[in-house]
Structures are given as structure tokens and as C-alpha cells.
Coordinates of C-alpha atoms in Angstrom, one line a residue:
X1 CA -7.2 -15.9 -64.1
X2 CA -8.5 -12.3 -64.0
X3 CA -5.9 -9.6 -64.4
X4 CA -5.2 -7.3 -61.5
X5 CA -6.8 -3.8 -62.3
X6 CA -4.3 -1.0 -62.6
X7 CA -6.7 1.7 -61.2
X8 CA -4.6 4.6 -62.5
X9 CA -7.6 6.5 -63.7
X10 CA -9.1 6.3 -60.3
X11 CA -5.8 7.7 -58.9
X12 CA -6.0 10.5 -61.4
X13 CA -9.5 11.4 -60.4
X14 CA -8.7 11.4 -56.7
X15 CA -5.6 13.5 -57.4
X16 CA -7.6 16.1 -59.3
X17 CA -10.1 16.3 -56.5
X18 CA -7.2 16.9 -54.0
X19 CA -5.7 19.6 -56.2
X20 CA -9.0 21.4 -56.6
X21 CA -9.3 21.4 -52.8
X22 CA -5.8 22.9 -52.5
X23 CA -6.8 25.7 -54.9
X24 CA -9.9 26.4 -52.9
X25 CA -8.1 26.4 -49.5
X26 CA -5.5 28.8 -51.0
X27 CA -8.2 31.2 -52.1
X28 CA -9.8 31.0 -48.7
X29 CA -6.5 31.7 -47.0
X30 CA -5.7 34.7 -49.2
X31 CA -9.2 36.1 -48.6
X32 CA -8.8 35.7 -44.8
X33 CA -5.3 37.3 -44.7
X34 CA -5.6 40.0 -47.3
X35 CA -9.4 40.6 -47.2
X36 CA -9.6 39.7 -50.9
X37 CA -8.4 37.0 -53.2
X38 CA -5.3 38.2 -54.9
X39 CA -4.4 37.5 -58.5
X40 CA -1.5 35.1 -57.6
X41 CA -3.3 32.9 -55.1
X42 CA -3.1 30.1 -57.7
X43 CA 0.7 30.1 -58.2
X44 CA 1.8 27.9 -55.3
X45 CA -1.1 25.4 -55.8
X46 CA -0.3 25.3 -59.5
X47 CA 3.3 24.4 -58.7
X48 CA 2.2 21.7 -56.3
X49 CA -0.2 20.4 -59.0
X50 CA 2.5 20.1 -61.6
X51 CA 4.8 18.2 -59.3
X52 CA 2.2 15.6 -58.3
X53 CA 0.8 15.2 -61.8
X54 CA 4.3 14.4 -62.9
X55 CA 4.5 11.9 -60.1
X56 CA 1.3 10.4 -61.3
X57 CA 2.7 10.0 -64.8
X58 CA 5.8 8.2 -63.3
X59 CA 3.6 5.8 -61.3
X60 CA 1.4 5.2 -64.4
X61 CA 4.4 4.1 -66.4
X62 CA 6.6 2.5 -63.8
X63 CA 4.3 1.1 -61.2
X64 CA 0.8 0.7 -62.8
X65 CA -0.5 -1.6 -60.1
X66 CA 0.3 0.6 -57.1
X67 CA -2.3 1.6 -54.6
X68 CA -4.3 4.5 -56.2
X69 CA -5.1 6.3 -52.9
X70 CA -1.6 7.0 -51.5
X71 CA -0.5 9.7 -54.0
X72 CA -3.7 11.8 -53.8
X73 CA -3.6 11.7 -50.0
X74 CA 0.0 12.8 -50.0
X75 CA -0.7 15.6 -52.5
X76 CA -3.6 16.9 -50.4
X77 CA -1.7 16.9 -47.1
X78 CA 1.3 18.5 -48.7
X79 CA -0.7 21.1 -50.5
X80 CA -2.6 22.0 -47.3
X81 CA 0.8 22.4 -45.6
X82 CA 1.9 24.8 -48.3
X83 CA -1.3 26.8 -47.9
X84 CA -0.9 27.0 -44.1
X85 CA 2.7 28.2 -44.5
X86 CA 1.6 30.8 -47.0
X87 CA -0.9 32.1 -44.4
X88 CA 1.8 32.2 -41.8
X89 CA 4.1 34.1 -44.2
X90 CA 1.3 36.7 -44.8
X91 CA 0.7 37.0 -41.0
X92 CA 4.3 38.1 -40.5
X93 CA 3.9 41.3 -42.4
X94 CA 1.6 44.3 -41.9
X95 CA -1.9 44.1 -43.4
X96 CA -1.2 46.9 -45.8
X97 CA 1.8 45.0 -47.2
X98 CA 0.2 41.6 -47.6
X99 CA -1.3 42.2 -51.0
X100 CA 2.1 42.8 -52.5
X101 CA 3.9 40.1 -50.6
X102 CA 5.9 38.0 -53.2
X103 CA 4.8 34.4 -53.8
X104 CA 8.4 33.2 -54.4
X105 CA 9.6 33.9 -50.9
X106 CA 8.9 32.7 -47.3
X107 CA 8.4 29.3 -45.9
X108 CA 5.7 28.3 -48.3
X109 CA 7.9 28.6 -51.4
X110 CA 10.6 26.7 -49.6
X111 CA 8.1 24.0 -48.9
X112 CA 7.3 23.7 -52.6
X113 CA 11.0 23.4 -53.4
X114 CA 11.4 20.6 -50.8
X115 CA 8.3 18.9 -52.3
X116 CA 9.9 19.0 -55.7
X117 CA 13.1 17.4 -54.3
X118 CA 11.1 14.8 -52.4
X119 CA 9.0 13.8 -55.4
X120 CA 12.1 13.7 -57.6
X121 CA 13.7 11.3 -55.2
X122 CA 10.5 9.3 -55.0
X123 CA 10.4 9.0 -58.8
X124 CA 14.1 8.0 -59.0
X125 CA 13.5 5.3 -56.4
X126 CA 10.6 3.9 -58.4
X127 CA 12.6 3.9 -61.6
X128 CA 15.8 2.4 -60.0
X129 CA 14.2 -0.1 -57.6
X130 CA 11.8 -2.0 -59.9
X131 CA 11.3 -4.8 -57.4
X132 CA 10.4 -3.5 -54.0
X133 CA 11.0 -6.9 -52.4
X134 CA 14.8 -6.3 -52.9
X135 CA 14.6 -3.8 -50.0
X136 CA 13.8 -6.6 -47.6
X137 CA 17.5 -7.7 -47.8
X138 CA 18.3 -4.5 -45.8
X139 CA 15.4 -4.7 -43.4
X140 CA 17.4 -5.1 -40.2
X141 CA 19.9 -2.6 -41.3
X142 CA 17.1 -0.1 -41.9
X143 CA 15.7 -0.9 -38.5
X144 CA 19.0 -0.1 -36.8
X145 CA 19.4 3.0 -38.9
X146 CA 15.9 4.1 -37.8
X147 CA 16.8 3.7 -34.1
X148 CA 20.0 5.6 -34.6
X149 CA 18.3 8.5 -36.4
X150 CA 15.6 8.7 -33.7
X151 CA 18.3 8.8 -30.9
X152 CA 20.7 11.2 -32.8
X153 CA 19.2 14.6 -31.6
X154 CA 19.2 13.4 -28.0
X155 CA 22.9 12.4 -28.2
X156 CA 24.1 15.6 -29.9
X157 CA 24.7 18.8 -27.8
X158 CA 21.9 21.3 -27.7
X159 CA 23.8 23.7 -29.9
X160 CA 23.5 21.2 -32.8
X161 CA 20.0 19.7 -32.1
X162 CA 17.8 22.2 -30.1
X163 CA 15.3 24.5 -31.8
X164 CA 12.7 26.4 -29.7
X165 CA 13.5 24.2 -26.7
X166 CA 12.9 20.9 -28.6
X167 CA 15.8 18.5 -29.3
X168 CA 14.4 17.1 -32.5
X169 CA 16.7 18.6 -35.0
X170 CA 20.2 18.3 -36.5
X171 CA 21.8 21.5 -37.5
X172 CA 24.5 21.5 -40.1
X173 CA 25.5 25.1 -40.8
X174 CA 22.6 26.8 -42.5
X175 CA 20.7 23.5 -43.0
X176 CA 18.6 21.9 -40.3
X177 CA 16.4 18.8 -40.5
X178 CA 14.6 16.4 -38.3
X179 CA 16.2 12.9 -38.6
X180 CA 13.1 11.4 -37.0
X181 CA 11.3 12.0 -40.3
X182 CA 13.8 9.7 -42.1
X183 CA 13.7 7.3 -39.2
X184 CA 9.9 6.8 -39.8
X185 CA 10.6 5.5 -43.3
X186 CA 13.4 3.2 -42.2
X187 CA 11.4 1.8 -39.3
X188 CA 8.4 1.4 -41.5
X189 CA 10.5 -0.8 -43.9
X190 CA 11.7 -2.9 -40.9
X191 CA 8.2 -3.4 -39.4
X192 CA 6.7 -4.3 -42.8
X193 CA 9.4 -6.9 -43.5
X194 CA 9.2 -8.4 -40.0
X195 CA 5.5 -8.6 -39.9
X196 CA 5.2 -10.2 -43.3
X197 CA 8.0 -12.7 -42.6
X198 CA 6.5 -13.6 -39.2
X199 CA 2.8 -13.4 -40.2
X200 CA 2.2 -17.1 -39.7
X201 CA 3.7 -17.4 -36.2
X202 CA 2.3 -14.0 -35.1
X203 CA -1.2 -15.4 -35.9
X204 CA -0.7 -18.2 -33.5
X205 CA -1.7 -17.2 -30.0
X206 CA 0.4 -18.4 -27.1
X207 CA -1.1 -16.5 -24.2
X208 CA -4.4 -14.9 -23.4
X209 CA -4.6 -11.7 -21.4
X210 CA -7.8 -9.8 -20.6
X211 CA -9.6 -11.7 -23.3
X212 CA -7.0 -10.8 -26.0
X213 CA -4.8 -13.4 -27.7
X214 CA -1.1 -12.5 -27.9
X215 CA 1.7 -14.0 -30.0
X216 CA 4.8 -15.5 -28.4
X217 CA 7.1 -13.0 -26.8
X218 CA 10.1 -14.1 -28.9
X219 CA 8.1 -13.4 -32.1
X220 CA 6.6 -10.1 -31.1
X221 CA 9.5 -9.0 -28.9
X222 CA 11.7 -7.4 -31.7
X223 CA 8.9 -5.2 -33.0
X224 CA 7.9 -4.1 -29.4
X225 CA 11.5 -3.4 -28.5
X226 CA 12.2 -1.1 -31.5
X227 CA 8.8 0.6 -31.0
X228 CA 9.3 1.2 -27.3
X229 CA 12.9 2.5 -27.8
X230 CA 11.6 4.9 -30.4
X231 CA 8.9 6.2 -28.1
X232 CA 11.2 6.6 -25.1
X233 CA 13.7 8.6 -27.1

């Protein structure tokens, strides 16, 4: 029986391409905002690169058979987010002051710090939870948690949940966050577990509507109910 390919070198190649793109976008953003490429345009992209290269090493050691495309895509999206925030930081000061605007300040640097924390938690999860199937034992609890997190900002008073007119946040003193982002992960775990567990019955059509075969309502109902509630909130 042929062995499953690890494809870690492919992941590394895709990751390097993503990181090069981040450096290029950072240089372009600096040139557009400051009218020249400053000598420290590379600092934030370099920090992002170190973080995601470290994540690649963890995956190579702990989860060698993981999908090789996920980490490079995450790195690219995150790095572009850092570059965009850097551009917004520069846009908040006068043109004459932009060339001396410190790298280790503003929202872009905070984003790098949050990236470091997130990748650290990701690495810890990979190391501690060696069998991802064990999470399936908590699938329904995670689904309920996801629904609660989605609804939480709507339940809380505006003083604790409203930012710029949108009730999407939870404010705890100086810290504010969007519980909906954590809800996405919890709901994803629930949907993945339910769809895998019910894949056989979901593949059996019980009703045809407008030329499309649909599964039985009692099988598809829980997923639709959770999804509709999330959308309504």
C-alpha cells in the first residue's frame, strides 16, 4: 500500500512565495504613502515571516500529513492585513512625518503581536491534541458555544458591545474583541462533525425541488437551524 505523501516541502515553497508577496506589498505601500521605500519597510513582513516559518516547523514535526495549502494562505492573508494596517497608520500622520513614523507602534504592530499569540496557540493545540478526532466528542457543545458567542453582542447593552454603530464587539475594560470570530471556529467544528457523521444519510435524497435532490429534513435540519440562527443574529 503506497504511503501518504507528506508534502511539507510543497508547503514551504508556497509559504515562501506568500512571504515574498508580503514584502513586495509592504514596499509598494511604503512607496505610495511616503513617496519612497523607507529602510524599515521589511521589519513587519520579517516578523510575520519568522512567525509563520516557525509554524511550518511545528507542522513539519507534529502534523507532517496536514494539508500543505492552508498555512501559506493564512500567512498571505495575515501579512496583507498587516501591510494594510501599516498603510492606515501612515495615513493618520502628516506626509512630512511619515518617513520617521516608528514601526513598532500603531495598529500594524498590534496585529503582528496578535498574530504571534494566535500562532502560539495554534502550535500548542497541535502539540497537545495529537488526534483531532478527539474534538468530535465536544461537537454539540462547540455548536452551542458558537451560537451563544454569535448572540452575545446582541444581548449585551450597547455600552459593552457597540463600536462605530455596530454591535459586534465585547468590551472588557481596555480590551475589546469580536466573539463572532471565535464562534466561526466553534461552528466549523460542529458542522464538520455533523456532516461527516451524517454523510451517508445526507447523500440519500428524500425530496426533489426545482430539479435538486434534498436530504430528509430531520437530517439536514440541525445544520440549517444553527446556520439560520447565526445569520439572523
